[in-house]
PDB file of C-alpha atoms in Angstrom:
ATOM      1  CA  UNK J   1     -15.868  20.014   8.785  1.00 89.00           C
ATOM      2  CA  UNK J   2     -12.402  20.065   6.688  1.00 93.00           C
ATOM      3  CA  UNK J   3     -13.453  17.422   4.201  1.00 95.00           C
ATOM      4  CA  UNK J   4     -17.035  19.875   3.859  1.00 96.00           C
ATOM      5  CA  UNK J   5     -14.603  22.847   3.582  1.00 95.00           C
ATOM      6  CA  UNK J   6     -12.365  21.074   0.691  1.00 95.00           C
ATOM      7  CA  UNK J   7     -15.874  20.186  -1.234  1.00 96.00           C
ATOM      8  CA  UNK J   8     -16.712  23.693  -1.287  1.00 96.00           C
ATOM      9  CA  UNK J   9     -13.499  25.032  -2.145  1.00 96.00           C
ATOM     10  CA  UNK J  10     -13.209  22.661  -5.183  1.00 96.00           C
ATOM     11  CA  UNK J  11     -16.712  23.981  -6.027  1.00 98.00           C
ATOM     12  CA  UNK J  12     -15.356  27.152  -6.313  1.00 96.00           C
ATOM     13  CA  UNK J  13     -17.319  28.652  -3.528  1.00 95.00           C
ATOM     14  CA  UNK J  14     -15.720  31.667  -1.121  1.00 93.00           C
ATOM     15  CA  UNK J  15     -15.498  30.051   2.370  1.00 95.00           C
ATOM     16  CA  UNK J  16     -14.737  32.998   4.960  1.00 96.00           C
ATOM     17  CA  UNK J  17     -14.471  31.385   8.590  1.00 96.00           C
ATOM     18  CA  UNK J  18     -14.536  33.913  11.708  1.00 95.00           C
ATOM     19  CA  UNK J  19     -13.439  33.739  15.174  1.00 95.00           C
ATOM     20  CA  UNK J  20     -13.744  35.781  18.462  1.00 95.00           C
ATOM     21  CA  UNK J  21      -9.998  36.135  19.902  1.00 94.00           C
ATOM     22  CA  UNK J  22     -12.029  35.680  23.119  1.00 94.00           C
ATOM     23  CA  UNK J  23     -13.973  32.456  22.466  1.00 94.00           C
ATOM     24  CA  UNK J  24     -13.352  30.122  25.319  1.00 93.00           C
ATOM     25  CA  UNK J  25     -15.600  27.216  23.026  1.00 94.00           C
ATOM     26  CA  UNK J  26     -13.624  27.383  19.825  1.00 93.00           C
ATOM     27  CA  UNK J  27     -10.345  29.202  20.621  1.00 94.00           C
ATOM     28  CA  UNK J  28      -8.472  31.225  17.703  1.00 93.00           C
ATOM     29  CA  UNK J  29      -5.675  28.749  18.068  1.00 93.00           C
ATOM     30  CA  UNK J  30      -7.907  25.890  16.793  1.00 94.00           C
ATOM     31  CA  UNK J  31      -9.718  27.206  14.132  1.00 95.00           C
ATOM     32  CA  UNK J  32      -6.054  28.056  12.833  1.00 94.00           C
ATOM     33  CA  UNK J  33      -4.901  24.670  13.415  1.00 95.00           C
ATOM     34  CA  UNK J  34      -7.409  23.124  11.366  1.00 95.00           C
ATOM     35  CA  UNK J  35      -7.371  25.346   8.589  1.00 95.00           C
ATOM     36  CA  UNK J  36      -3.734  25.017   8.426  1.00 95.00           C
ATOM     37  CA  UNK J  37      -4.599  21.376   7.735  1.00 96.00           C
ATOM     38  CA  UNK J  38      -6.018  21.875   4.723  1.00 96.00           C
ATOM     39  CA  UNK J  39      -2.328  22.842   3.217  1.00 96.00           C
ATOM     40  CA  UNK J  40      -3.911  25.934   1.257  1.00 96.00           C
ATOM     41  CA  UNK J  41      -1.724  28.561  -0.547  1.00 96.00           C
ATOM     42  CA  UNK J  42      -1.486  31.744   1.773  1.00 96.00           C
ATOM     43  CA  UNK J  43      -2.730  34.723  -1.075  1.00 95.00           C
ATOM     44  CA  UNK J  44      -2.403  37.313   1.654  1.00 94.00           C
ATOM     45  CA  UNK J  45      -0.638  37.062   5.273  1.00 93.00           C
ATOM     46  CA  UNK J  46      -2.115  38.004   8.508  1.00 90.00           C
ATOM     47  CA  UNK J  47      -2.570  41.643   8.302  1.00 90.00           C
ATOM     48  CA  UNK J  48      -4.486  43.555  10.852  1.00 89.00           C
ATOM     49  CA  UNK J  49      -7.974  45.116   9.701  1.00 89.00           C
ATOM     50  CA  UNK J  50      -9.471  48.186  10.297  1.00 83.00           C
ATOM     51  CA  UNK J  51      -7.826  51.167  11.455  1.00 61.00           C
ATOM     52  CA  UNK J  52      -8.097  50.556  15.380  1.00 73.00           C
ATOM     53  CA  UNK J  53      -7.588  46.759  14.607  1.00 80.00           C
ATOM     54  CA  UNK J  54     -10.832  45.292  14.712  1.00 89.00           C
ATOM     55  CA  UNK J  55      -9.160  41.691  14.141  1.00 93.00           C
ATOM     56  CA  UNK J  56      -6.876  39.879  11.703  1.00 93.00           C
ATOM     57  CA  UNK J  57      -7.234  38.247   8.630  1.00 95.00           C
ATOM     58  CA  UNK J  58      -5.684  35.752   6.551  1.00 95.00           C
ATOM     59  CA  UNK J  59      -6.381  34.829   2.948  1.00 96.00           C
ATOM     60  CA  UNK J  60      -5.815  31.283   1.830  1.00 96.00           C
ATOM     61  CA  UNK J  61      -6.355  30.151  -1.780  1.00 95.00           C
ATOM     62  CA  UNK J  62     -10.413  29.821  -1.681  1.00 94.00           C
ATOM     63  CA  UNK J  63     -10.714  30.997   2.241  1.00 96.00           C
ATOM     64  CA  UNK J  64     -10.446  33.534   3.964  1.00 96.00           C
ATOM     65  CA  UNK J  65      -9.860  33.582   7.787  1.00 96.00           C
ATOM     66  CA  UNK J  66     -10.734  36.796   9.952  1.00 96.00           C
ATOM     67  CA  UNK J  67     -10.259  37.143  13.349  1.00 96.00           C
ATOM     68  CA  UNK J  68     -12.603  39.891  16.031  1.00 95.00           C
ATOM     69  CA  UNK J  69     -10.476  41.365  18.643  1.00 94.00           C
ATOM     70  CA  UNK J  70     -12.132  41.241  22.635  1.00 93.00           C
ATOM     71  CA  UNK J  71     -15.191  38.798  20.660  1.00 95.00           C
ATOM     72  CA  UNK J  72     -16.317  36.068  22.130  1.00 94.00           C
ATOM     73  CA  UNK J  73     -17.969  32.851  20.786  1.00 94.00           C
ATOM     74  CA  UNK J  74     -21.351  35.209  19.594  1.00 95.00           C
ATOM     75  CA  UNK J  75     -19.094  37.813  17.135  1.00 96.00           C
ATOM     76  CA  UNK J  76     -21.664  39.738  16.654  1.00 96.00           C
ATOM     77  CA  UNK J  77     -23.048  39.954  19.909  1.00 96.00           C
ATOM     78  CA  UNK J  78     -19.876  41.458  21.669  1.00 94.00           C
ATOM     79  CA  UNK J  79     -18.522  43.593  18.452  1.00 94.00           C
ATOM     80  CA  UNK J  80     -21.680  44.257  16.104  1.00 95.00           C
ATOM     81  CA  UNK J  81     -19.947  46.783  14.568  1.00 93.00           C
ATOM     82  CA  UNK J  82     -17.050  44.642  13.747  1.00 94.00           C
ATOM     83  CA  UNK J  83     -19.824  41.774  12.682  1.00 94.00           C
ATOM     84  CA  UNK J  84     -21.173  44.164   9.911  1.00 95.00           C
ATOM     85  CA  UNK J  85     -17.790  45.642   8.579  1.00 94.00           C
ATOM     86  CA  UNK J  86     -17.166  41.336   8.212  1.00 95.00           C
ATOM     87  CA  UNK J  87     -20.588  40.547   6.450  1.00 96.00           C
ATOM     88  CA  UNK J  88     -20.799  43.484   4.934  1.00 96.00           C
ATOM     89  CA  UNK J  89     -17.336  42.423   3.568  1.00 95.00           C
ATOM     90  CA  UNK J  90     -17.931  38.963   2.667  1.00 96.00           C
ATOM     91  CA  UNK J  91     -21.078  39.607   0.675  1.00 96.00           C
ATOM     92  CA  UNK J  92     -19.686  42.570  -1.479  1.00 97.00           C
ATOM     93  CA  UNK J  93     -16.751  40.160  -2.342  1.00 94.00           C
ATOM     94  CA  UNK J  94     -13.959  42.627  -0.481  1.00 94.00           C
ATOM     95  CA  UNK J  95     -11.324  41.902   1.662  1.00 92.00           C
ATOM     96  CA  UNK J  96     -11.147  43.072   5.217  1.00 93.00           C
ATOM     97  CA  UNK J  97     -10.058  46.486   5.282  1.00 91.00           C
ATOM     98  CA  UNK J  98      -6.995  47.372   5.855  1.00 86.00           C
ATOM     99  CA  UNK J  99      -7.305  51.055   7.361  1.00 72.00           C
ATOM    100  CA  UNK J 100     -10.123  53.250   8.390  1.00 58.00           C
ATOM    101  CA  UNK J 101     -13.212  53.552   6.277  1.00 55.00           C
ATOM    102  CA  UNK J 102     -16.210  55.800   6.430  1.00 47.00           C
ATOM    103  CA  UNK J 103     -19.441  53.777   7.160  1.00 49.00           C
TER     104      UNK J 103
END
């Protein structure tokens, strides 16, 4: 998937990968781990979104990594509301936020 990843990114298209800190199939820790393979430029630390911290998020020169707290491998199964505030994020072109926002 990496090599797919650094295609896309050279493209110039916005790569946002999500993970459930509860997955037991793809654990947080590995999805980190490979991203940090890529060597990208942090643009923004870790920084926790959403005012009752509905996850973390990371921002890497042409990716963007968010994390869903008590998610499992089905995000949007165990924490639609979480899933929506992320879509809904990714497709207006936003980062996560960073405090509480009226829906």
């Amino acid at each position: 998937m990496l090599p797919i990843y650094r295609q896309l990114i050279a493209a110039g298209l916005r790569i946002w990968v999500f993970s459930g800190d509860t997955d037991s199939v793809v654990p947080v820790t590995a999805t980190r781990y490979s991203i940090d393979a890529l060597n990208l430029s942090t643009v923004v630390n870790w920084y926790p979104w959403y005012e009752n911290v509905g996850g973390w998020s990371q921002v890497y020169e042409g990716l963007t990594l968010v994390t869903v707290t008590g998610a499992g491998h089905e995000v949007p199964l165990h924490r639609p509301r979480q899933a929506f505030i992320l879509f809904r994020s990714f497709l207006e072109g936003t980062p996560m936020p960073s405090k509480k926002q009226v829906m």
